[in-house]
Coordinates of C-alpha atoms and ligand atoms in Angstrom, one line a residue:
M1 CA 83.4 121.1 170.8
I2 CA 85.2 119.9 173.9
G3 CA 86.4 116.3 173.7
L4 CA 86.3 114.0 176.7
W5 CA 89.4 112.2 177.8
C6 CA 90.2 109.0 179.6
K7 CA 93.4 109.4 181.5
I8 CA 93.7 105.7 182.1
C9 CA 93.6 104.7 178.4
N10 CA 94.9 108.1 177.0
T11 CA 92.1 108.1 174.5
E12 CA 89.6 110.7 173.5
T13 CA 85.9 109.9 173.4
P14 CA 82.6 111.8 173.2
K15 CA 81.2 109.7 176.0
A16 CA 81.1 110.3 179.7
E17 CA 82.5 106.9 180.4
C18 CA 85.5 105.3 178.7
D19 CA 84.5 102.6 176.2
I20 CA 87.6 100.7 177.0
C21 CA 88.0 100.7 180.7
G22 CA 84.7 102.2 181.9
V23 CA 86.3 104.9 184.0
K24 CA 84.6 108.3 184.0
T25 CA 86.1 110.6 181.4
E26 CA 87.3 114.1 182.0
T27 CA 87.0 117.2 179.9
E28 CA 90.4 118.1 178.7
M29 CA 90.3 121.2 180.9
P30 CA 89.8 124.1 178.6
V31 CA 91.9 127.1 179.6
E32 CA 91.7 130.8 179.0
V33 CA 94.1 133.6 179.2
C34 CA 93.3 136.3 181.6
W35 CA 95.1 139.6 182.2
C36 CA 96.2 141.3 185.4
D37 CA 96.3 145.1 184.8
N38 CA 98.2 145.5 188.0
C39 CA 101.0 143.0 187.3
K40 CA 100.8 143.5 183.6
T41 CA 100.9 139.8 183.0
P42 CA 98.8 137.1 181.4
V43 CA 97.5 134.5 183.8
I44 CA 96.5 131.1 182.4
K45 CA 93.4 129.8 184.1
E46 CA 91.3 126.7 183.8
A47 CA 87.9 127.8 182.6
N48 CA 86.1 126.3 185.6
A49 CA 88.6 127.5 188.2
I50 CA 87.0 129.1 191.3
D51 CA 89.7 131.7 191.6
K52 CA 89.6 132.4 187.9
N53 CA 89.1 136.1 188.3
S54 CA 91.9 136.9 190.7
C55 CA 95.6 137.3 190.1
P56 CA 97.7 134.8 191.9
L57 CA 100.4 137.5 192.5
C58 CA 98.5 140.5 193.7
G59 CA 95.0 139.2 194.3
E60 CA 93.5 141.9 192.0
T61 CA 90.7 141.1 189.7
T62 CA 91.8 139.9 186.2
R63 CA 90.0 140.2 183.0
H64 CA 89.5 137.8 180.1
L65 CA 91.9 138.3 177.2
G66 CA 91.4 135.3 174.9
A67 CA 92.0 131.7 174.3
D68 CA 95.8 131.9 173.7
L69 CA 98.7 134.2 173.6
R70 CA 102.4 134.3 172.9
P71 CA 105.2 136.6 174.0
V72 CA 106.6 139.2 171.6
F73 CA 110.4 139.2 171.8
P74 CA 112.2 142.6 171.6
E75 CA 113.3 141.9 168.0
E76 CA 109.7 141.5 166.9
R77 CA 108.6 144.4 169.1
L78 CA 111.0 146.7 167.3
L79 CA 109.8 145.5 164.0
I80 CA 106.2 146.2 164.7
E81 CA 107.0 149.6 166.2
I82 CA 108.8 150.4 162.9
I83 CA 105.8 149.3 160.9
L84 CA 103.6 151.5 163.0
G85 CA 106.1 154.4 162.5
K86 CA 107.0 154.6 166.2
P87 CA 110.4 153.0 166.8
L88 CA 111.0 152.1 170.5
E89 CA 107.6 153.4 171.5
Y90 CA 106.9 150.2 173.5
L91 CA 110.4 149.7 174.9
N92 CA 109.1 149.8 178.5
K93 CA 105.8 148.0 177.9
T94 CA 104.9 144.4 177.9
V95 CA 103.9 143.1 174.5
W96 CA 102.0 139.9 173.8
V97 CA 100.2 138.7 170.7
V98 CA 97.7 136.2 169.3
N99 CA 97.4 136.0 165.6
N100 CA 97.3 139.7 164.5
R101 CA 96.1 141.0 167.9
Y102 CA 98.9 142.6 169.8
F103 CA 98.4 143.5 173.4
I104 CA 100.5 146.3 174.6
D105 CA 100.4 146.5 178.4
G106 CA 97.1 144.6 177.9
Q107 CA 95.7 147.1 175.4
L108 CA 94.6 145.7 172.1
K109 CA 96.3 146.9 168.9
V110 CA 95.4 145.0 165.7
L111 CA 98.0 144.8 163.0
T112 CA 96.4 143.6 159.8
S113 CA 98.4 141.7 157.2
T114 CA 97.9 144.7 154.8
K115 CA 100.3 146.6 157.1
F116 CA 102.9 143.9 156.3
E117 CA 102.1 143.8 152.6
K118 CA 102.4 147.6 152.3
A119 CA 105.5 148.1 154.3
N120 CA 108.6 149.3 152.4
I121 CA 111.1 146.5 152.9
P122 CA 114.4 148.4 152.3
E123 CA 113.2 151.2 154.7
V124 CA 112.2 148.7 157.4
V125 CA 115.6 147.0 157.1
E126 CA 117.4 150.3 157.4
Q127 CA 115.4 151.3 160.5
I128 CA 116.0 148.0 162.1
S129 CA 119.8 148.5 161.9
L130 CA 119.4 152.1 163.0
Y131 CA 117.5 151.3 166.2
K132 CA 118.9 147.8 167.0
T133 CA 121.5 149.0 169.4
Q134 CA 119.0 151.0 171.5
N135 CA 116.7 148.0 171.7
S136 CA 116.9 146.0 174.9
Y137 CA 115.7 142.8 176.7
D138 CA 115.4 144.5 180.1
M139 CA 111.7 145.0 180.1
F140 CA 111.0 141.7 178.4
N141 CA 113.0 139.8 180.9
E142 CA 111.2 141.5 183.8
S143 CA 107.8 140.7 182.3
I144 CA 108.7 137.1 181.7
K145 CA 109.8 136.8 185.3
T146 CA 106.4 138.0 186.4
F147 CA 104.7 135.7 183.9
I148 CA 106.5 132.7 185.2
S149 CA 105.7 133.4 188.8
A150 CA 102.1 134.2 188.1
N151 CA 101.8 130.8 186.2
K152 CA 103.9 128.6 188.5
R153 CA 101.0 126.3 189.2
R154 CA 100.1 125.9 185.6
L155 CA 103.7 124.9 184.7
E156 CA 103.8 122.4 187.5
Y157 CA 100.5 120.9 186.4
L158 CA 101.6 120.7 182.7
E159 CA 104.9 119.1 183.6
S160 CA 103.6 116.5 186.0
E161 CA 100.7 115.5 183.7
A162 CA 103.1 115.2 180.7
F163 CA 105.6 113.2 182.7
A164 CA 102.9 110.8 183.7
F165 CA 101.8 110.4 180.1
I166 CA 105.3 109.8 178.9
N167 CA 106.1 107.3 181.5
S168 CA 102.9 105.3 180.9
S169 CA 103.4 105.5 177.1
V170 CA 106.9 104.0 177.1
K171 CA 106.1 101.0 179.3
K172 CA 105.9 98.5 176.5
Y173 CA 109.0 99.6 174.7
P174 CA 112.7 99.1 175.3
I175 CA 114.3 102.4 175.7
E176 CA 116.3 102.1 172.4
N177 CA 113.0 101.9 170.6
V178 CA 111.8 105.3 171.9
V179 CA 112.4 108.0 169.4
I180 CA 111.9 111.8 169.5
S181 CA 111.0 113.5 166.2
F182 CA 112.9 116.8 166.3
S183 CA 112.2 119.5 163.8
G184 CA 113.9 122.5 165.4
G185 CA 110.5 124.1 166.1
K186 CA 109.3 125.1 169.6
D187 CA 106.9 122.2 169.9
S188 CA 109.5 119.5 169.3
T189 CA 111.9 121.4 171.5
V190 CA 109.5 121.1 174.4
T191 CA 108.7 117.5 173.6
A192 CA 112.3 116.6 173.5
D193 CA 113.0 118.3 176.8
L194 CA 109.9 116.7 178.5
V195 CA 110.7 113.2 177.3
T196 CA 114.4 113.4 178.3
R197 CA 113.5 114.7 181.7
A198 CA 110.6 112.3 182.3
L199 CA 112.7 109.3 181.5
S200 CA 115.8 110.8 183.1
N201 CA 117.7 109.6 180.1
P202 CA 119.9 112.0 178.1
S203 CA 120.7 109.5 175.3
I204 CA 117.3 109.0 173.6
V205 CA 117.3 108.9 169.8
H206 CA 116.4 112.2 168.2
I207 CA 115.6 112.2 164.5
F208 CA 116.1 115.6 163.0
G209 CA 114.2 115.9 159.7
D210 CA 116.3 118.3 157.6
T211 CA 114.1 119.2 154.7
T212 CA 117.0 121.1 153.0
L213 CA 114.6 124.1 153.1
E214 CA 115.0 125.0 156.7
F215 CA 115.5 128.5 158.0
P216 CA 119.2 129.2 158.6
L217 CA 118.3 129.9 162.2
T218 CA 116.8 126.4 162.5
M219 CA 120.1 124.9 161.3
E220 CA 122.0 127.0 163.8
Y221 CA 119.7 125.9 166.6
A222 CA 120.0 122.2 165.6
K223 CA 123.8 122.5 165.6
R224 CA 123.7 124.1 169.1
F225 CA 121.3 121.4 170.3
R226 CA 123.8 118.7 169.3
V227 CA 126.7 120.5 171.0
D228 CA 124.7 121.2 174.2
N229 CA 123.3 117.6 174.4
P230 CA 126.4 115.5 173.6
L231 CA 124.8 112.3 175.0
T232 CA 121.8 112.5 172.7
I233 CA 121.8 110.1 169.8
F234 CA 121.1 112.6 167.1
K235 CA 120.3 111.4 163.6
T236 CA 119.6 113.6 160.6
A237 CA 117.1 112.4 158.1
K238 CA 117.6 114.2 154.8
N239 CA 117.0 113.5 151.1
K240 CA 120.3 114.0 149.5
D241 CA 119.3 112.7 146.1
Q242 CA 117.0 115.6 145.1
D243 CA 117.4 119.3 144.6
F244 CA 114.2 121.2 145.5
F245 CA 114.6 123.8 142.8
K246 CA 115.3 121.2 140.1
V247 CA 112.1 119.3 141.1
C248 CA 110.2 122.6 141.0
E249 CA 111.4 123.2 137.5
D250 CA 110.2 119.8 136.5
I251 CA 106.8 119.4 138.1
G252 CA 106.1 122.9 139.3
P253 CA 106.4 124.5 142.8
P254 CA 104.4 123.0 145.7
A255 CA 101.0 124.6 146.4
R256 CA 98.7 124.3 149.4
M257 CA 96.9 121.3 148.0
M258 CA 100.0 119.8 146.3
R259 CA 102.8 119.5 148.9
W260 CA 104.9 116.9 147.1
C261 CA 107.9 118.3 149.0
C262 CA 106.5 116.9 152.3
Y263 CA 106.9 113.3 151.1
M264 CA 110.1 114.0 149.2
F265 CA 111.9 116.0 151.8
K266 CA 110.2 115.2 155.1
T267 CA 108.2 112.1 155.8
G268 CA 110.0 110.1 153.2
P269 CA 113.5 110.6 154.6
I270 CA 112.3 110.3 158.2
T271 CA 110.5 107.0 157.4
R272 CA 113.6 105.7 155.6
T273 CA 115.8 106.6 158.5
L274 CA 113.5 104.9 161.0
N275 CA 113.1 101.8 158.8
N276 CA 116.8 101.5 158.4
M277 CA 117.3 101.8 162.1
Y278 CA 114.5 99.5 163.3
K279 CA 113.6 97.2 160.5
N280 CA 110.5 95.4 161.8
E281 CA 110.7 96.3 165.4
N282 CA 108.0 98.2 167.2
I283 CA 108.9 101.8 168.0
L284 CA 107.3 104.6 169.9
T285 CA 107.9 108.1 168.5
F286 CA 107.2 111.2 170.4
Y287 CA 106.1 114.0 168.2
G288 CA 105.2 117.6 169.2
I289 CA 101.8 117.5 167.6
R290 CA 99.2 119.7 169.2
K291 CA 95.5 119.5 168.9
C292 CA 94.9 123.2 168.4
E293 CA 97.3 123.5 165.5
S294 CA 94.9 122.6 162.7
A295 CA 91.6 121.0 162.1
A296 CA 93.3 118.0 160.6
R297 CA 95.5 117.5 163.6
S298 CA 92.6 117.8 166.0
K299 CA 91.3 114.5 164.6
Y300 CA 94.4 112.7 165.9
K301 CA 94.4 111.1 169.2
R302 CA 97.1 111.8 171.7
I303 CA 98.6 108.4 171.2
E304 CA 98.1 107.0 167.7
D305 CA 99.2 104.1 165.6
D306 CA 97.4 105.0 162.4
A307 CA 97.9 108.7 161.7
E308 CA 97.9 109.3 158.0
S309 CA 101.0 111.5 157.6
I310 CA 103.1 109.5 160.0
K311 CA 102.4 106.0 158.9
I312 CA 105.5 104.0 159.4
Q313 CA 105.6 100.3 159.8
K314 CA 105.0 99.3 163.4
Q315 CA 105.2 102.8 164.7
T316 CA 103.1 104.3 167.4
V317 CA 103.2 108.1 167.8
A318 CA 102.5 109.9 171.0
S319 CA 102.4 113.6 171.8
P320 CA 102.9 114.7 175.4
I321 CA 101.9 118.3 174.5
F322 CA 98.8 117.4 172.6
F323 CA 96.6 119.7 174.6
W324 CA 99.0 122.5 175.2
K325 CA 98.4 126.0 174.0
D326 CA 101.1 128.3 172.6
I327 CA 101.2 130.1 175.9
D328 CA 101.9 126.8 177.6
I329 CA 104.7 126.1 175.3
W330 CA 106.3 129.5 176.0
L331 CA 105.7 129.1 179.7
Y332 CA 107.7 125.9 179.6
I333 CA 110.5 127.1 177.4
L334 CA 111.0 130.4 179.3
G335 CA 110.1 128.9 182.7
E336 CA 112.6 126.0 182.3
N337 CA 115.0 128.4 180.6
I338 CA 115.8 126.1 177.7
D339 CA 117.4 127.0 174.4
F340 CA 115.1 127.5 171.4
N341 CA 115.1 128.5 167.7
D342 CA 115.9 132.2 167.4
A343 CA 113.5 132.5 164.5
Y344 CA 110.8 133.0 167.2
R345 CA 112.5 136.1 168.4
L346 CA 112.1 137.7 165.0
G347 CA 108.3 137.1 165.0
Y348 CA 107.8 133.8 163.2
D349 CA 105.1 132.0 164.9
R350 CA 106.0 128.7 163.3
V351 CA 109.1 127.5 161.7
G352 CA 109.0 125.0 158.8
C353 CA 110.3 125.3 155.3
W354 CA 110.9 128.9 154.4
C355 CA 109.2 128.6 151.1
C356 CA 106.1 126.6 152.3
P357 CA 102.9 127.6 150.5
N358 CA 101.2 127.4 153.9
N359 CA 103.3 130.2 155.4
S360 CA 101.4 133.3 156.4
I361 CA 101.8 136.7 154.8
R362 CA 103.5 137.8 158.0
A363 CA 106.0 134.9 157.7
Q364 CA 106.7 135.8 154.0
F365 CA 107.2 139.4 155.1
L366 CA 109.7 138.4 157.8
S367 CA 111.6 136.3 155.3
K368 CA 111.9 139.2 152.9
I369 CA 113.6 141.1 155.7
Y370 CA 115.7 138.3 157.3
M371 CA 116.5 136.1 154.3
P372 CA 116.3 138.5 151.4
E373 CA 118.3 136.5 148.9
Q374 CA 116.3 133.3 149.2
S375 CA 113.1 135.2 149.1
E376 CA 114.0 137.1 146.0
K377 CA 115.3 133.9 144.3
W378 CA 112.1 132.1 145.1
R379 CA 110.0 135.0 143.9
E380 CA 111.9 135.1 140.6
F381 CA 111.5 131.4 140.2
L382 CA 107.8 131.7 140.8
I383 CA 107.4 134.5 138.3
D384 CA 109.4 132.5 135.6
F385 CA 107.1 129.5 136.3
A386 CA 104.0 131.7 136.0
K387 CA 105.2 132.8 132.6
K388 CA 106.0 129.3 131.6
I389 CA 102.5 128.1 132.3
G390 CA 101.0 131.1 130.5
K391 CA 99.7 133.3 133.3
P392 CA 98.8 136.6 131.8
D393 CA 100.0 138.6 134.8
P394 CA 102.9 136.6 136.3
E395 CA 103.9 139.2 138.9
V396 CA 100.4 139.6 140.3
Y397 CA 99.9 135.8 140.3
V398 CA 103.0 135.5 142.5
D399 CA 102.6 138.6 144.7
T400 CA 99.0 138.0 145.6
G401 CA 99.7 134.5 146.6
K402 CA 97.6 132.9 143.8
W403 CA 100.4 130.4 143.1
K404 CA 99.6 128.8 146.4
A405 CA 96.1 127.8 145.1
R406 CA 97.5 126.0 142.0
Q407 CA 96.1 122.5 141.4
G408 CA 97.3 119.9 139.0
G409 CA 99.8 120.3 136.2
N410 CA 98.1 122.7 133.8
G411 CA 100.8 124.2 131.6
V412 CA 103.5 122.0 132.9
E413 CA 105.3 119.9 130.3
S414 CA 105.8 116.9 132.6
A415 CA 102.0 116.6 132.8
Q416 CA 102.2 114.4 129.8
D417 CA 103.9 111.7 131.9
V418 CA 100.9 111.0 134.1
K419 CA 98.4 110.4 131.3
I420 CA 97.9 106.7 130.7
K421 CA 97.6 106.4 127.0
F422 CA 96.6 103.0 125.6
T423 CA 94.7 101.3 122.8
N424 CA 92.9 98.0 122.9
C425 CA 94.6 95.3 120.9
T426 CA 92.5 94.4 117.9
T427 CA 93.7 90.8 117.5
E428 CA 93.8 89.6 121.1
N429 CA 91.3 89.7 123.9
N430 CA 92.2 91.4 127.2
A431 CA 95.3 93.0 125.7
K432 CA 96.2 96.6 125.7
I433 CA 98.9 98.6 124.1
Y434 CA 100.3 101.2 126.4
R435 CA 102.4 104.2 125.6
L436 CA 105.7 104.4 127.5
N437 CA 107.9 107.5 127.5
K438 CA 111.1 105.5 127.6
P439 CA 112.2 102.1 126.4
I440 CA 111.3 98.9 128.3
T441 CA 114.0 98.0 130.8
D442 CA 114.5 95.5 133.7
E443 CA 113.1 98.3 135.9
F444 CA 109.9 98.2 133.9
I445 CA 109.5 94.4 134.2
N446 CA 110.2 94.9 137.9
M447 CA 107.1 97.0 138.3
F448 CA 105.0 93.9 137.9
I449 CA 106.3 92.2 141.0
P450 CA 103.2 93.2 143.1
F451 CA 101.1 90.9 140.7
G452 CA 103.3 87.8 140.9
E453 CA 106.6 86.4 140.0
V454 CA 108.6 87.2 136.8
K455 CA 109.3 84.1 134.8
N456 CA 111.5 85.2 131.9
E457 CA 112.0 81.6 130.6
L458 CA 108.2 81.2 130.0
G459 CA 108.0 84.0 127.5
R460 CA 108.4 83.5 123.8
K461 CA 112.0 84.5 123.0
L462 CA 111.3 85.5 119.5
I463 CA 109.0 88.4 120.5
D464 CA 111.0 89.1 123.7
E465 CA 107.9 88.3 125.8
K466 CA 108.0 88.2 129.6
I467 CA 105.5 86.3 131.7
I468 CA 104.2 87.0 135.2
V469 CA 102.9 84.0 137.1
D470 CA 100.5 83.9 140.0
I471 CA 102.6 83.6 143.2
K472 CA 100.6 80.7 144.6
T473 CA 99.4 78.7 141.6
K474 CA 102.3 79.5 139.3
I475 CA 99.9 79.9 136.4
P476 CA 100.7 82.7 133.9
I477 CA 98.6 85.8 134.4
I478 CA 100.3 88.6 132.6
S479 CA 102.2 88.7 129.3
I480 CA 104.4 91.7 128.5
Q481 CA 105.9 92.3 125.1
P482 CA 107.5 95.2 123.3
F483 CA 105.4 96.7 120.6
E484 CA 105.4 99.2 117.7
Q485 CA 102.5 101.5 117.7
D486 CA 102.0 104.6 115.6
G487 CA 102.1 107.8 117.6
Y488 CA 103.7 106.2 120.6
E489 CA 107.5 106.8 121.1
N490 CA 107.7 103.5 122.9
A491 CA 104.9 101.0 123.4
V492 CA 104.3 97.8 125.3
K493 CA 101.5 95.2 124.8
I494 CA 100.2 93.8 128.0
A495 CA 97.7 90.9 128.0
T496 CA 96.1 89.4 131.1
M497 CA 95.1 85.8 131.2
N498 CA 93.7 83.2 133.6
V499 CA 92.1 85.8 135.9
K500 CA 88.5 86.4 136.7
K501 CA 88.6 90.2 136.7
H502 CA 90.7 91.4 133.7
D503 CA 89.6 95.0 134.1
D504 CA 90.8 95.2 137.7
L505 CA 94.1 93.8 136.9
Q506 CA 94.5 96.1 133.9
R507 CA 93.7 99.1 136.0
M508 CA 96.4 98.2 138.5
I509 CA 98.8 97.6 135.6
G510 CA 97.9 101.1 134.3
Y511 CA 99.0 102.4 137.7
Q512 CA 102.4 100.7 137.3
I513 CA 102.7 102.2 133.8
R514 CA 102.0 105.6 135.3
K515 CA 104.7 105.0 137.9
Y516 CA 107.2 104.0 135.2
N517 CA 106.4 107.0 133.1
A518 CA 106.0 109.6 135.8
C519 CA 107.9 108.6 139.0
R520 CA 109.7 111.6 140.4
K521 CA 111.1 109.6 143.3
C522 CA 108.9 111.4 145.8
L523 CA 109.5 108.5 148.2
K524 CA 105.8 108.0 148.9
C525 CA 105.9 104.4 147.6
E526 CA 108.9 103.5 149.8
S527 CA 107.1 104.8 152.8
L528 CA 103.8 103.2 151.8
C529 CA 105.1 99.6 151.5
K530 CA 104.8 98.1 155.0
F531 CA 107.2 95.3 154.1
G532 CA 110.1 97.4 153.0
A533 CA 110.0 95.9 149.5
I534 CA 110.2 99.2 147.6
T535 CA 113.5 101.1 147.5
I536 CA 113.9 104.3 145.6
N537 CA 117.2 106.0 144.9
A538 CA 118.3 108.7 142.6
D539 CA 117.7 106.7 139.4
L540 CA 115.9 103.5 140.3
Y541 CA 112.6 102.4 141.6
K542 CA 113.0 98.8 142.7
I543 CA 110.6 96.2 144.1
D544 CA 112.2 93.3 145.9
S545 CA 110.5 90.1 144.9
Q546 CA 111.6 88.3 148.1
K547 CA 110.2 91.0 150.4
C548 CA 107.0 91.8 148.4
K549 CA 104.0 90.2 150.1
R550 CA 101.8 91.0 147.1
C551 CA 99.5 93.0 149.4
K552 CA 98.8 95.3 146.4
M553 CA 98.7 98.4 148.6
C554 CA 101.0 100.2 146.1
V555 CA 98.5 99.6 143.3
T556 CA 95.3 100.3 145.2
A557 CA 93.6 103.7 144.8
K558 CA 92.7 103.8 148.4
Y559 CA 96.3 103.9 149.5
L560 CA 97.8 105.6 146.5
E561 CA 95.4 107.4 144.3
G562 CA 96.1 107.0 140.6
G563 CA 98.9 104.7 141.5
C564 CA 101.4 107.6 141.8
M565 CA 101.3 110.9 143.7
M566 CA 102.3 112.6 140.5
D567 CA 98.9 112.0 139.1
K568 CA 97.5 114.4 141.7
F569 CA 100.3 116.9 141.2
L570 CA 100.4 116.8 137.4
K571 CA 96.8 116.0 136.4
T572 CA 95.3 118.4 133.8
K573 CA 91.7 119.1 133.1
Ligands
LIG1 S1 103.0 97.5 148.9 FE1 102.5 95.3 148.9 S2 102.4 94.7 146.7 FE2 103.4 96.7 146.8 S3 105.6 96.2 146.9 FE3 105.0 96.4 149.0 S4 104.4 94.3 149.6 FE4 104.5 94.4 147.4
LIG2 S1 105.9 106.2 141.8 FE1 104.9 108.1 142.2 S2 104.2 108.0 144.3 FE2 105.7 106.4 144.0 S3 107.7 107.3 144.6 FE3 107.5 107.6 142.4 S4 106.6 109.6 142.3 FE4 106.3 109.0 144.4
LIG3 ZN1 89.7 104.1 179.7
LIG4 ZN1 98.4 140.9 189.6

């Protein structure tokens, strides 16, 4: 489906006229990639262009190739030649690719993922080093020159459109409150360059999210970026408290539906850095989000203040490259001759964490070649894990990628922690005895801040009772007391009083019990609280009573299902 677009409001709409300003909307100009057999180059054309079928360089008729394309750098070209058993065969040909469809001088050659899976890694590595010195960039450079001149108009259009978007987006913000999210990938490279140029300002804040699981080449590129852009304010957001492998040991490796690492190592640290820098100020963050990347992303608007994964207090996010295709990104990078992450030369089509369960078979194959130690260590870890959770065929489970489809905490010891175990008190109404997996501490009592104010002096000293009072009326609503219960290592008795809906309150209390028993410091809670009341460090989850507005978001299923992300990651059937 083609969305319609209001250029005035920068919003997408299905209607022919903008709901907000009434101006006629435009289609977002679908483009297609054509091929000129004479110039051996792709030509990006708007689908409705009158001159769609002619090459801007030689005037010959072009033919339709597909919806998108990316260049194949000589390093990747050599690799696929080796896989096909013909090293250097295409040295003097132009090579482009989309997914697994390679175009060699415009002729289609499909390379299925089986080819990657079946390849003999040590042999491939040996051949690469054998033929490397004969490999060259000569033909590649020539073909890119042709590509750039054939698509000059497209590049001009993309730039002027993006510049206008950037300039109109920043209007309401002081320049210090404009931030670029920099991941070291191609999209954020282009975004950073566009924003810096559009605003003619080299000192814009860049936040580099270092997940600790970056490709070595990404780290090298980030380092070069800092050196080459000395005026840029470059901040690194990183979770220094946690070790990815240790967490994997504890709660199991991430899987496609269970990417706890995203909170812990990416959005959490970035949110924290932004909150520390800007407190309650409004900020505008430029992200390199593109509509075509995934179905989930295509639901975003180009400018957005409510995107699920990037919800940060008072943050609006905008993407100048929202409608760009891969080929547009490369046209910009190569046309403007800007530095980029060398991982793309090797054939990675996206760079993120090297162990991400969303990585393709191709990317895994590349990692086996270019980062053999990490790949092997990861595979061994996964096999050990598979054994631990009782998979009958651990190696098959890992090598066929089944580990990526894992859901919940079956077989994982920590899964016990998310089960809320309780018994109803036999002597007192509205009282429950909950199992705790560690003794009651101040941190435990602190978990009750979202419900009201802790009044230690109101509790009965003899039984070590603590009382929570309603924030407005000061009437006691919760009583907390240590308890002995058979079968529970530690237990607490919690009674609710003077409230209309005891069950609702007990459910929310249950969520806090789960947090206390199961929190792995994934940082989700810290990011979730709009008021900065929750801080999480290596060994403490703390709610600040002064800052807490008792909005109850952190104890509401809608915002945090089960009261703690670990419920999703460790739940067992
Ligand atoms: S989310 Fe709301 S209730 Fe929870 S700590 Fe923050 S302000 Fe308090
Ligand atoms: S309580 Fe759960 S969701 Fe919140 S930070 Fe801890 S692990 Fe994450
Ligand atoms: Zn409008
Ligand atoms: Zn031509």
